[in-house]
Structures are given as structure tokens and as C-alpha cells.
Short mmCIF file of C-alpha atoms in Angstrom, two decimals:
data_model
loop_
_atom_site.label_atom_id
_atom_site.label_comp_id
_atom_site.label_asym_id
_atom_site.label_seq_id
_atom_site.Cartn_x
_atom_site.Cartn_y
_atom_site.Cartn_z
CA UNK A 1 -17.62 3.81 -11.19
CA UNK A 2 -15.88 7.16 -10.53
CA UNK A 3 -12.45 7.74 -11.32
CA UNK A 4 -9.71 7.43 -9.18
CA UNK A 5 -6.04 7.63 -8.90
CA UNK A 6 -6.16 3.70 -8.91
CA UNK A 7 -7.62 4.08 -13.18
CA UNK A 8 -3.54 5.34 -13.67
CA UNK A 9 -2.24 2.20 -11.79
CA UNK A 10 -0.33 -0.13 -14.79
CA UNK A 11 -2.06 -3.64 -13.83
CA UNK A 12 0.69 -4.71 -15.57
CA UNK A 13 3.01 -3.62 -12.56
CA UNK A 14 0.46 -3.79 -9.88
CA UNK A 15 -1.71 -6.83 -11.08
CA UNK A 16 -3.54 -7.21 -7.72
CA UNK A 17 -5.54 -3.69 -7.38
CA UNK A 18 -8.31 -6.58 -8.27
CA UNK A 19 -7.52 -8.67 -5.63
CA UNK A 20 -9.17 -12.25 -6.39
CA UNK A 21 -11.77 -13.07 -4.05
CA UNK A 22 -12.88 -9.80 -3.10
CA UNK A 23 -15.48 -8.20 -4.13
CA UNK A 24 -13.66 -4.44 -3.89
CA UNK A 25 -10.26 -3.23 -5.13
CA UNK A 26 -7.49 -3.64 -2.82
CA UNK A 27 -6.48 0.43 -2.65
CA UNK A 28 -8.53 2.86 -0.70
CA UNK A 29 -9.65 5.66 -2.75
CA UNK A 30 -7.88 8.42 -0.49
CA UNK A 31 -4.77 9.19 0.67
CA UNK A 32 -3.13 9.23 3.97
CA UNK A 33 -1.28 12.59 4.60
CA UNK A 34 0.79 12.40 7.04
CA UNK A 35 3.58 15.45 8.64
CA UNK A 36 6.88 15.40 7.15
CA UNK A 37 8.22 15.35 10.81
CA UNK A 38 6.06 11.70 11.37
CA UNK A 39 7.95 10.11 8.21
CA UNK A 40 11.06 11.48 9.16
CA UNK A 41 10.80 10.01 12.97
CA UNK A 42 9.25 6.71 11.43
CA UNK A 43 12.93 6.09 9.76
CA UNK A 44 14.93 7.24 11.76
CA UNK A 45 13.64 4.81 14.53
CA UNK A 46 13.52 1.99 12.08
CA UNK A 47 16.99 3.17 11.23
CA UNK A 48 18.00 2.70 15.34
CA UNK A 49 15.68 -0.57 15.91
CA UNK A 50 17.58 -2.60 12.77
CA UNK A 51 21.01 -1.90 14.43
CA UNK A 52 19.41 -2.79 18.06
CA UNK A 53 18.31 -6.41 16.21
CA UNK A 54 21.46 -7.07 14.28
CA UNK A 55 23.11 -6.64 17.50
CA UNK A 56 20.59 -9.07 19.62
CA UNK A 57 20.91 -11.35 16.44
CA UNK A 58 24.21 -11.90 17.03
CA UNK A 59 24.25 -12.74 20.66
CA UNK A 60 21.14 -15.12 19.30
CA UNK A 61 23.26 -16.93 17.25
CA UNK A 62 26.50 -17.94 19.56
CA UNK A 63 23.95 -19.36 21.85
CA UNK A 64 23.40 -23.36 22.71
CA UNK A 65 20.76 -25.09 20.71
CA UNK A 66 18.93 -25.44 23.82
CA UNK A 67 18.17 -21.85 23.80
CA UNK A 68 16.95 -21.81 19.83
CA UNK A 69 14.64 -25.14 21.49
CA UNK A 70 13.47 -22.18 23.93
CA UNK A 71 12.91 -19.64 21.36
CA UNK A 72 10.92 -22.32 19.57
CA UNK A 73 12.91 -22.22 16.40
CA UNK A 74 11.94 -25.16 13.69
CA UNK A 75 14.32 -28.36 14.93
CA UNK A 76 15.59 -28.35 11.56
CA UNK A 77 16.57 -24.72 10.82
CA UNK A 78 19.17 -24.98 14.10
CA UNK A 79 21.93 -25.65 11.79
CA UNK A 80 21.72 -22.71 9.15
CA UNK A 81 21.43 -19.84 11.76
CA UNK A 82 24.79 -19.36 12.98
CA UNK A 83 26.35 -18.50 9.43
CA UNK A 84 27.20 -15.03 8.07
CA UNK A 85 26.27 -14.18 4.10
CA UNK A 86 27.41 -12.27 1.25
CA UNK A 87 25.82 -9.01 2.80
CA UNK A 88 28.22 -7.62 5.59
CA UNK A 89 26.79 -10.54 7.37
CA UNK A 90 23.18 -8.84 7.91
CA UNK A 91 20.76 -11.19 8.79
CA UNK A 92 18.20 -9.66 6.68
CA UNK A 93 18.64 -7.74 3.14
CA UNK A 94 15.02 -6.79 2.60
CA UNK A 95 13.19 -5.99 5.73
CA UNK A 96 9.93 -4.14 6.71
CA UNK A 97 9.04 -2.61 10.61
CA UNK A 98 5.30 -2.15 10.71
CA UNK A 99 4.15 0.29 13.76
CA UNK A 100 1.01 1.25 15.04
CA UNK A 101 -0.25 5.09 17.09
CA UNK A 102 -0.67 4.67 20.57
CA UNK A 103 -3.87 6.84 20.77
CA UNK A 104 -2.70 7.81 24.31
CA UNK A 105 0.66 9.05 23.92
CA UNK A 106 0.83 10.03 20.07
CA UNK A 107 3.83 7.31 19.74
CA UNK A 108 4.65 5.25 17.46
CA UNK A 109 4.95 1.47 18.46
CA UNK A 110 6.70 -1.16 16.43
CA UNK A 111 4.29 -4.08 16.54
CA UNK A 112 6.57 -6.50 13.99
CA UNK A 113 9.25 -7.04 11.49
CA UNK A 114 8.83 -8.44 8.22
CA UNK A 115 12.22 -9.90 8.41
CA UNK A 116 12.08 -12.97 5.95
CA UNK A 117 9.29 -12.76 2.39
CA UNK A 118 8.50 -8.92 3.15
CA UNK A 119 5.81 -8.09 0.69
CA UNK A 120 4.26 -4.45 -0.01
CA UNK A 121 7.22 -3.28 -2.22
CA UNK A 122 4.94 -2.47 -5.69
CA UNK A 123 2.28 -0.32 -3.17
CA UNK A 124 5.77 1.72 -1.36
CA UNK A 125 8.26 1.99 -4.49
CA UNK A 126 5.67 2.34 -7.75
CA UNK A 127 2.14 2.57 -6.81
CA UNK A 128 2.46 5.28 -4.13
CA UNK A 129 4.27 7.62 -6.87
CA UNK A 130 1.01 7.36 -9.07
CA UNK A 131 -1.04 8.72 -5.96
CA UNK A 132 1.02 11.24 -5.60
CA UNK A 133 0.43 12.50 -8.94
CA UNK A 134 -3.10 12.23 -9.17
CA UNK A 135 -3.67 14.04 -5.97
CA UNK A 136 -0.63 16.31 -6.69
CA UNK A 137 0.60 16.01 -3.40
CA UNK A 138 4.47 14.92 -2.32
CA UNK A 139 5.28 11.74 -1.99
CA UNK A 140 7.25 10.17 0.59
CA UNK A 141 9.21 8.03 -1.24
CA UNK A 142 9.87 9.57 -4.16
CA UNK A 143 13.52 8.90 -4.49
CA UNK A 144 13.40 5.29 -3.80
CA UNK A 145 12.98 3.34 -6.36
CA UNK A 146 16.53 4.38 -7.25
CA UNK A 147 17.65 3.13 -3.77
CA UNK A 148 15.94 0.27 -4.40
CA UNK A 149 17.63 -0.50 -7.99
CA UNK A 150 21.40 0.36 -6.08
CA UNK A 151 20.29 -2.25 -3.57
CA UNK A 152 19.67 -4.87 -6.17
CA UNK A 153 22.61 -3.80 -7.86
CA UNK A 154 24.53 -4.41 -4.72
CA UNK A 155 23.12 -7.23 -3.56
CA UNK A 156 23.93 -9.12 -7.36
CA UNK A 157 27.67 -7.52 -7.35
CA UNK A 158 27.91 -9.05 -3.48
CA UNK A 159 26.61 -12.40 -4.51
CA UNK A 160 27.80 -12.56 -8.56
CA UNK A 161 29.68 -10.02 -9.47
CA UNK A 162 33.06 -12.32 -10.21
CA UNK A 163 31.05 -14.14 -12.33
CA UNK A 164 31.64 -14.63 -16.06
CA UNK A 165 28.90 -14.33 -18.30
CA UNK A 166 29.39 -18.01 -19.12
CA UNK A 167 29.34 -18.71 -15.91
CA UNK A 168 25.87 -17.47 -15.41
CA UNK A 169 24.48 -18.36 -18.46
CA UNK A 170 25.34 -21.74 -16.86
CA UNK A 171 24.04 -20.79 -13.06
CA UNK A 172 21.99 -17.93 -13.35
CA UNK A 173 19.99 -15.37 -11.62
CA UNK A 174 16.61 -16.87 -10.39
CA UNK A 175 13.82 -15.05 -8.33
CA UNK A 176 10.64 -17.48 -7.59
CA UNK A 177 7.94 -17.96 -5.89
CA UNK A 178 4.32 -19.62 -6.29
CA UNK A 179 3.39 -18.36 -9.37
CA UNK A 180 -0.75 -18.97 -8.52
CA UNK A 181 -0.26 -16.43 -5.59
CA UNK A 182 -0.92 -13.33 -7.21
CA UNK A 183 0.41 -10.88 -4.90
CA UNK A 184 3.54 -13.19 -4.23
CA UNK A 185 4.07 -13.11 -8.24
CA UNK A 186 3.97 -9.66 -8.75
CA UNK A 187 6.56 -8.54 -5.92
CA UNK A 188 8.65 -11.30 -6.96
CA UNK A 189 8.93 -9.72 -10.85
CA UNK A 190 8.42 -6.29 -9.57
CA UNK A 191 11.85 -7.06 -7.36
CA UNK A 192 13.36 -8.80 -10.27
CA UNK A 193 12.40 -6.12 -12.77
CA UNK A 194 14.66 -3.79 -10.03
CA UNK A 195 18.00 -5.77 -10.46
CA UNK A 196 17.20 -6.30 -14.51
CA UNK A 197 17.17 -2.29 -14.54
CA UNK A 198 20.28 -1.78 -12.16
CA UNK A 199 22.77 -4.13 -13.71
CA UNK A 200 24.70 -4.30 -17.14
CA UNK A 201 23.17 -5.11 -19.92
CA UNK A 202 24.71 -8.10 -20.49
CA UNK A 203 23.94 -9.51 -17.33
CA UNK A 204 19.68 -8.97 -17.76
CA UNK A 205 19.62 -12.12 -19.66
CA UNK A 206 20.93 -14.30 -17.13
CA UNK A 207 18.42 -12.74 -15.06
CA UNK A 208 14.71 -14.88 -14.83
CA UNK A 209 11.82 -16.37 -12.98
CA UNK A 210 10.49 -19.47 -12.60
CA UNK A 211 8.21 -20.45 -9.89
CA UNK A 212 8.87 -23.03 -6.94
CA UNK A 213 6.63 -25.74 -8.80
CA UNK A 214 9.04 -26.44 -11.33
CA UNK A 215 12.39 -26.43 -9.73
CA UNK A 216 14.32 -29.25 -8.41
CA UNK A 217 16.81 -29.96 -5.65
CA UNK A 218 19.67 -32.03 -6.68
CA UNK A 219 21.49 -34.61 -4.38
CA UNK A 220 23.97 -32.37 -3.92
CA UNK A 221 21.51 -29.75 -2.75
CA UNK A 222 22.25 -27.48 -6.13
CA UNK A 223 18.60 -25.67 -7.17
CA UNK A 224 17.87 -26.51 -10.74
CA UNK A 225 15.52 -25.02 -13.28
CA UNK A 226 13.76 -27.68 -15.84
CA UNK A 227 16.53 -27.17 -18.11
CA UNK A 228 18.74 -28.60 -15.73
CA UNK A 229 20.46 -25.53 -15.61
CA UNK A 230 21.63 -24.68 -11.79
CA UNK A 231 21.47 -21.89 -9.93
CA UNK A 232 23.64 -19.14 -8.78
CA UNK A 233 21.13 -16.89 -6.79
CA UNK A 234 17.88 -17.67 -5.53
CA UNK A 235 15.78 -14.55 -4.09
CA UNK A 236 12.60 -16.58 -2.47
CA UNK A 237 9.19 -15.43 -1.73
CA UNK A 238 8.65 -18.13 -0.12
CA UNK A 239 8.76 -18.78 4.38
CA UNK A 240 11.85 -20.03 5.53
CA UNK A 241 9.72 -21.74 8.41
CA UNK A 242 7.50 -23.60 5.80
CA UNK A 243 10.49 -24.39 3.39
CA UNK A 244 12.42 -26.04 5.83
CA UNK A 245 9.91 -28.87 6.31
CA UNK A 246 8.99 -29.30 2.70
CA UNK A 247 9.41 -33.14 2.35
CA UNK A 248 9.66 -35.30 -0.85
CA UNK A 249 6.17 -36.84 -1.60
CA UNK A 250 8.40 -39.88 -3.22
CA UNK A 251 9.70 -41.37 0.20
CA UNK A 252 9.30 -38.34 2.71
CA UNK A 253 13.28 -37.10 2.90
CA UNK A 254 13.48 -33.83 3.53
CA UNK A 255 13.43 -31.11 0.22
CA UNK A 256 13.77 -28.43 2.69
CA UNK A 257 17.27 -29.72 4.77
CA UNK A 258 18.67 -30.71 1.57
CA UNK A 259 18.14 -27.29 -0.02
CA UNK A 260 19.60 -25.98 3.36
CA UNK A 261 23.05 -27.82 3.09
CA UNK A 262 22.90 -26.96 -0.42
CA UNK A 263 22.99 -23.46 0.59
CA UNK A 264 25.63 -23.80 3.77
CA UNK A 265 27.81 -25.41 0.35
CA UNK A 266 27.82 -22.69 -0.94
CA UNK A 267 25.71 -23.85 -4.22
CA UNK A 268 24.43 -21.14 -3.99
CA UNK A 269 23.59 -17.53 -2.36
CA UNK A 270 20.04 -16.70 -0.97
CA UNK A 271 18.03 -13.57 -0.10
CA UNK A 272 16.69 -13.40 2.47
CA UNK A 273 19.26 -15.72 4.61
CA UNK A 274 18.29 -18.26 6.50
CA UNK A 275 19.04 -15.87 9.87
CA UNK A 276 16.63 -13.75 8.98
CA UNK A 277 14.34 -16.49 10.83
CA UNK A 278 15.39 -15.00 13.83
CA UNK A 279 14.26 -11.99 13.29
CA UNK A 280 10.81 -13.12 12.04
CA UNK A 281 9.95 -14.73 14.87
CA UNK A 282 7.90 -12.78 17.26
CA UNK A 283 9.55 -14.50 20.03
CA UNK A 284 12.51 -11.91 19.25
CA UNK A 285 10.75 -8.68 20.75
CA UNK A 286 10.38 -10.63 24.07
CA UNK A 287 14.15 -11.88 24.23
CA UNK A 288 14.78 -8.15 23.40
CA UNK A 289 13.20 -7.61 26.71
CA UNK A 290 14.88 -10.52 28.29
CA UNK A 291 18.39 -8.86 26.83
CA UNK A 292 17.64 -5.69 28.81
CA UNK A 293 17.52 -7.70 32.17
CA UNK A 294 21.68 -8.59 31.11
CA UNK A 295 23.82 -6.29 32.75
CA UNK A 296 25.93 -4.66 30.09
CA UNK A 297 24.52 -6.11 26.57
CA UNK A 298 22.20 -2.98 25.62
CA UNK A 299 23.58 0.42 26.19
CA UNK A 300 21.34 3.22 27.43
CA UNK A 301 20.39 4.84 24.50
CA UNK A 302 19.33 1.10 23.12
CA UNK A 303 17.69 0.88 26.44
CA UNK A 304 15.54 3.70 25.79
CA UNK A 305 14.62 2.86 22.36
CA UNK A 306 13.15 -0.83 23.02
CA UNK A 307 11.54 0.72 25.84
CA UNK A 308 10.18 3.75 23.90
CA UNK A 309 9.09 2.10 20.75
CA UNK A 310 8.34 -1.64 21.43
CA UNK A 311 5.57 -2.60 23.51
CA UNK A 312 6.55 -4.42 26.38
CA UNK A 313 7.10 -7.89 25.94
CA UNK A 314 7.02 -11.51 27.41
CA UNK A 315 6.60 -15.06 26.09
CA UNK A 316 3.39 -16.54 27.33
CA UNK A 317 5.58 -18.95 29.40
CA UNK A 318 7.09 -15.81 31.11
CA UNK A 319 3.84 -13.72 31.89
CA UNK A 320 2.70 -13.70 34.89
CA UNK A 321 -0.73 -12.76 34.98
CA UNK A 322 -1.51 -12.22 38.95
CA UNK A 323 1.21 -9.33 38.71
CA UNK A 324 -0.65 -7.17 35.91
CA UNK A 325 -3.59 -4.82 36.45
CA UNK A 326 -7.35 -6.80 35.78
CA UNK A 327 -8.07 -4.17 33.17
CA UNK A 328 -4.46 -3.84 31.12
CA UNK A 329 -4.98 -5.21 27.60
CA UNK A 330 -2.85 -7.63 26.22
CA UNK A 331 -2.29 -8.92 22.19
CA UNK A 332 -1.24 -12.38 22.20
CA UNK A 333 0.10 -13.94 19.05
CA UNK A 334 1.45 -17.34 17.89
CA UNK A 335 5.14 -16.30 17.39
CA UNK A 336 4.94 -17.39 14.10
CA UNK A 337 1.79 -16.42 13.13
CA UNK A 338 0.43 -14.71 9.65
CA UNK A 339 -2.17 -12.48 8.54
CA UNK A 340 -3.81 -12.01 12.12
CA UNK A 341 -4.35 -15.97 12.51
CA UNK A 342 -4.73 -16.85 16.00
CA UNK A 343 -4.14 -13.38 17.37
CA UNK A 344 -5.99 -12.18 20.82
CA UNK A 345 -6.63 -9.63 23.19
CA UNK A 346 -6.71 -10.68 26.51
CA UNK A 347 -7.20 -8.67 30.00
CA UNK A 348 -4.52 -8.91 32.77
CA UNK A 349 -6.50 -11.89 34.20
CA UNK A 350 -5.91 -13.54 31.03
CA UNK A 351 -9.56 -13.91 29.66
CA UNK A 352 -10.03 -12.95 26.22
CA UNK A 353 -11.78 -9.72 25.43
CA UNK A 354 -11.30 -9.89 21.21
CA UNK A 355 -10.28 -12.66 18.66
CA UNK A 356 -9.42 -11.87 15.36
CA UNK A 357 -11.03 -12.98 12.88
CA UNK A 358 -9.81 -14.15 9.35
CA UNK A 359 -11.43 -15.42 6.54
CA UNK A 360 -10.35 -18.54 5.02
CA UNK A 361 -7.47 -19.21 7.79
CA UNK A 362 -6.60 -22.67 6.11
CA UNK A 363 -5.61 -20.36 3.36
CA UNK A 364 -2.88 -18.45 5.69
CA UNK A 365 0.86 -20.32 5.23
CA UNK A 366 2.50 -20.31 8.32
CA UNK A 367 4.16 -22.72 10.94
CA UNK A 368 1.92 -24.42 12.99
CA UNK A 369 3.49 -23.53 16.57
CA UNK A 370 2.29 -23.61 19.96
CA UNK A 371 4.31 -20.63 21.21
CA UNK A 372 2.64 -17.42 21.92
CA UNK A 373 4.04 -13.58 22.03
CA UNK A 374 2.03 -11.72 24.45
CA UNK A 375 2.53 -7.73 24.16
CA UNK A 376 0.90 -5.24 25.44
CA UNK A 377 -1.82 -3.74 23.28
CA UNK A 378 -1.62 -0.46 21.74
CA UNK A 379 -4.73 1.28 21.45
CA UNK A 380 -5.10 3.34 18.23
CA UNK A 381 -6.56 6.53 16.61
CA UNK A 382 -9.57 5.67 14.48
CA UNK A 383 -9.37 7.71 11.09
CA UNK A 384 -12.17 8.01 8.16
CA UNK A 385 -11.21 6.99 4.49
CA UNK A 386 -13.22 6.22 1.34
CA UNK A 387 -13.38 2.45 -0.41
CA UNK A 388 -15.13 0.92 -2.67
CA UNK A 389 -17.58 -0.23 -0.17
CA UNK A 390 -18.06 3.69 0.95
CA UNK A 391 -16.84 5.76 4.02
CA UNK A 392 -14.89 3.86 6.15
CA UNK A 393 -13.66 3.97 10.04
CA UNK A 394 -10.64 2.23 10.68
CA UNK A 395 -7.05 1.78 11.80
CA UNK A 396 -3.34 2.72 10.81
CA UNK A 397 -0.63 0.27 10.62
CA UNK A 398 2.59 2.44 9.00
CA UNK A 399 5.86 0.47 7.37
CA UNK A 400 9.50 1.09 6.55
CA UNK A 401 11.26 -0.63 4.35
CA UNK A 402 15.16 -1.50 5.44
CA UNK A 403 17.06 -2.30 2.79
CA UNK A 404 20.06 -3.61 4.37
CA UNK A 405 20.77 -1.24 7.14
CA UNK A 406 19.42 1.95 4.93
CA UNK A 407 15.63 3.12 5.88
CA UNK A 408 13.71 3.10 2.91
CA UNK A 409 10.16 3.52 1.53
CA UNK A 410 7.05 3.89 3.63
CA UNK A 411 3.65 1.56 3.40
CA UNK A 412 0.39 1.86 5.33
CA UNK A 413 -2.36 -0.55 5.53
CA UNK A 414 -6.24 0.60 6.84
CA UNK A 415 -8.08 -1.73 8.45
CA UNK A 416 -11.60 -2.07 10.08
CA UNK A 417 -10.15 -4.13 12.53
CA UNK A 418 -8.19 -3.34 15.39
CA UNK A 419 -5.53 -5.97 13.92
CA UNK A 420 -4.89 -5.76 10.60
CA UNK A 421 -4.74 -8.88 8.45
CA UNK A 422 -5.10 -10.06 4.88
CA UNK A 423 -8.42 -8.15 4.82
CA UNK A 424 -6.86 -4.95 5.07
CA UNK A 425 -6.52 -1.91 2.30
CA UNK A 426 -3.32 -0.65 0.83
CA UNK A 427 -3.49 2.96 1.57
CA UNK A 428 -1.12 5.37 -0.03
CA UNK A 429 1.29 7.47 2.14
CA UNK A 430 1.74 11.37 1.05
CA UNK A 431 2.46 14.70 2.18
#
């Protein structure tokens, strides 16, 4: 096999270039280059959207429960969304906007946010360094790993900084997730490995990982590790949706609630927060559309934005098909929906013109939900790259990383597919 920048990668940082079950590495073997003026509009718009959701967030949260019913938030999460958190009360610490090209207009679109288990971090912060390199091109984020340590270093002085060191030697540090889900596993220690590097010395001990099959939820909702030891921190790549129904197998009380009021006790801090759930659901671009209808919430230059950069919007309940054009194209997706499962293209007369395909959907964690987002589609650019299975033609879907309110590292995915899912290639981002 010829040699490629993916040979430098340290499998030992990035142990899923080799994904399991696929036959091909997970990188494609060129670059993306992209125009320093793209990246720079990329962030700052990510930059304007976060501030446009923290504010709809908030109005989100002093509303009835009736209205979370509406928004088709999990019955039992209704209770842990109306707190603030140890980070200037954002509801998300570690966030990621993915947008798309509208082939049309030269735009870029913001299709989601990645507002709860954000994963991609090891491709943006390390991996897309070592492309860089090999190519000997510039790299887009080549200053943010060091963000991303201050963030850590942040978010542990926000949540344990008054701590003594016997006090987390006796509650420490914890970052966990499946540990069989290889790309959950790595992000999880690559993350971990960030705060270990950013904080004293004396705290990296009291730093560790253990994964979500050995840990234990006490009566008084404290997380413990098998030494009994309780926690202090808990940073979670885990859903928020599928946590919160996690049930004992025992007698069928809820693991997932009683975590939950261990949390709103203040047994602990989390990251992400539970409001991030807000966010995450793709229900939240439509009632960013709703919002616009209010008088005075959104001011014009928000106005413009949401209309600008988000496609427009509606819950299937809301979309009325009779007053669309027969041949506008439509993406409709469960609202809290993963990897491209159950996502469709339908015309304005509602019939469905493409359905994506995944393999192995049982495979896919997410909520089972009968609410739908449907937006309208974004046709894209087709571009030519190299894999392991040869020459390529594909699609674009570019990321920025928030971390808190600061814009971050970029991420791009290629895909065969018009709608990129768990089948698509990391592709690295440079100038």
C-alpha cells in the first residue's frame, strides 16, 4: 500500500484510522484546501449562531412543560433543563455546528449542532496537524490544541478548583464512556489527556477513566467508581436522551432519573449539562423559526443570520405541504435522530424522492421518537478525493468546534452520499 500522511498518524492517539468493520481506513488520502476567507466566515458565523441559541435556550427554558411536551423533549429530562451550571450558565461547553455548500448560492448552511457527546475532536485538534505536515500545507487549526487545553483547564478550575487534593483523591476527576466503542474511547482519553496536560501536576492523578459498565449510582444519586470512591466530575460520552431512560435490570427504577437528581444535588458537576438537550434536538432550528414570528425576541441582525445560514425550518406538524412548490426538496429528519437514521428527502407534495441508507441501523444509539424536522434541502457541490477504495465523488459537510462561546477547530467529513452518516470519511481541512 502506498504511503500516506495517515503512516505518521500515532494509533496510539487516533486508534480508529482502522475503523472496525470496514474494510478501508477511515481518512481519505487527500486533503481538503479550502480559502482562508471560507474558514474565517465558517467561525465567525458559528461564533454569531452559538449566541443566537444561548439566547433562544433561555426563553426555552422559562417555558411551561407543556411546551417541552411540544418540543418532544424525553418526559423525564423536563426537570433538569431549567438549571444553570458551573460554566457562565452555557448550556453547552463542548459544541460542534456542522454546515453544508448550497451549490446555488456558494453559502454556507448550518444543517445541525452537535450540542451534547460531540465527537471528531482527535481528527480537528491532533490528526489534522499531521496532514498538514505531510502535505506541508497550513493548517487551520494549528493553535488549538492550546485553546483546547485552557478550556479544560477552565472548565476543571470552574467545577474543582476549591478542591483539596484530599478532597479529590476522595471524589475525583472521571471521564467515561463505553469503553467497546472505539471511537467513543479514544475522544473520551484524547479529551482527558487535554485537562491531564493543562492542570497542576498534582492534580493529574486525581484525574482517570473508567467506562460506564463499571460505575454505580448510589441511592443518593452520587456516581461511584468500583472502589467505591465517588465522584466529583463526570465528562460523559454518552446521550443525555438515552441516559435518562437507563433503568435498573434488578426491578426497573430508573438509573437515569436517579443520576439526574444526583446531579440537580449537586453530587456532582457534568459536561455537557443536561440543557444542552435542548440544543441537540433538531426540533430547535424550527422553534428558531417559530421565535422569529415573536415580535421583539430576535433583533435584526439575528434575524438575518437564522435566515441567512439556517435552512428554513418547520416541524412536520407545522408544514403545510399544499403551500410549497411540487418540485422544492425537502430533508426530513427524526428530531433526534443519529448517523443519517431515518432521514428523507421529500418533494413539496410530500412524496419521498431519497432515503438514506445506513448500514447496521440497530447499531445507531438514539431515542426512538416520532417527531420529525423537516428543512429545506441544500443541494451541494460534488468534489473528487482519493480513498482507499480509489477516486471518489462526493460531498462536503464542514464543522466548528465551540468551546464555550469561543469558535474553535474545524472538521470535514466526505461522503458519497448526499447525507452524510457513519459511513462517511474524515477528511483533513488545510490551506
Amino acid at each position: 500500500m502506498e504511503k500516506t500522511f495517515m503512516d505518521d498518524i500515532d494509533r496510539e492517539i487516533f486508534p480508529y484510522v482502522e475503523y472496525p468493520g470496514y474494510p478501508f481506513r477511515y481518512p481519505t488520502h487527500l486533503p481538503l484546501i479550502m480559502e482562508r476567507k471560507q474558514v474565517e466566515e465558517i467561525r465567525r458565523v458559528s461564533g454569531e449562531l452559538f449566541q443566537i441559541f444561548v439566547k433562544a435556550v433561555r426563553r426555552f427554558q422559562e417555558m411551561s412543560d407543556d411546551f417541552f411536551d411540544a418540543m418532544d423533549m424525553p418526559q423525564r429530562m423536563k426537570h433538569y433543563l431549567h438549571s444553570g451550571n458551573a460554566l457562565k450558565d452555557l448550556p453547552t461547553w463542548l459544541s460542534r455546528f456542522d454546515f453544508v455548500i448550497d451549490e446555488k448560492s456558494g453559502r454556507i448552511q448550518m444543517v445541525e449542532i452537535n450540542a451534547d457527546t460531540p465527537c471528531a475532536e482527535i481528527e480537528a485538534y491532533y490528526a489534522n496537524g499531521v496532514a498538514a505536515k505531510y502535505f506541508q500545507k497550513d493548517n487551520p487549526n494549528s493553535f488549538e490544541m492550546n485553546g483546547l487545553r485552557s478550556f479544560m483547564m477552565d472548565v476543571y478550575l470552574r467545577c474543582c478548583g476549591t478542591m483539596s487534593m484530599a478532597d479529590l483523591s476522595a471524589h475525583p476527576i472521571l471521564f467515561s464512556c463505553f469503553d467497546d466503542y472505539i471511537e467513543d474511547y479514544g475522544t473520551t482519553l484524547f479529551l482527558m489527556n487535554a485537562m491531564k496536560e493543562a492542570v497542576p501536576q498534582d492534580v493529574r492523578d486525581h484525574i482517570l477513566f473508567e467506562s460506564f459498565y463499571n460505575l454505580a449510582i448510589m441511592p443518593d444519586g452520587s456516581l461511584a467508581l468500583p472502589d467505591g470512591r465517588t465522584v466529583s466530575f463526570l465528562y460523559r460520552m454518552h446521550p443525555m436522551e438515552i441516559l435518562i431512560e437507563e433503568t435498573a435490570d434488578q426491578d426497573g427504577s430508573s438509573l437515569g432519573e436517579l443520576m439526574m437528581d444526583g446531579y440537580k444535588a449537586g453530587r456532582f458537576k457534568m459536561m455537557n449539562p443536561p440543557e444542552c438537550l435542548i440544543m441537540q434536538s433538531k426540533g430547535f432550528q424550527a422553534l428558531l423559526y417559530a421565535l422569529m414570528e415573536e415580535g421583539g425576541f430576535f433583533n435584526g441582525r439575528e434575524k438575518e443570520i437564522i435566515r441567512k445560514y439556517i435552512p428554513e425550518s418547520y416541524f412536520q406538524r407545522d408544514f403545510r405541504l399544499g403551500d410549497m412548490p411540487e418540485d422544492s426538496e425537502w430533508i426530513r429528519k427524526p428530531i433526534w435522530g443519529r448517523e443519517g437514521k431515518g432521514i428523507e428527502i421529500i418533494n413539496g407534495r410530500g412524496q419521498v424522492i431519497y432515503r438514506k441508507k445506513v448500514e447496521e441501523p440497530e447499531d445507531v444509539i438514539c431515542r426512538d421518537s416520532g417527531a420529525n424536522l423537516v428543512q429545506r434541502f441544500v443541494n451541494q457541490p460534488k468534489i473528487v478525493t482519493k480513498t482507499d477504495v480509489g477516486i471518489l465523488e462526493g460531498y462536503i459537510t464542514l464543522s466548528c468546534f465551540m468551546l464555550g462561546e469561543k469558535t474553535s477547530a474545524l472538521y470535514a467529513r466526505f461522503s458519497e452520499e448526499k447525507i452524510a452518516g457513519n459511513e462517511a470519511y474524515w477528511i483533513p481541512v488545510l490551506y
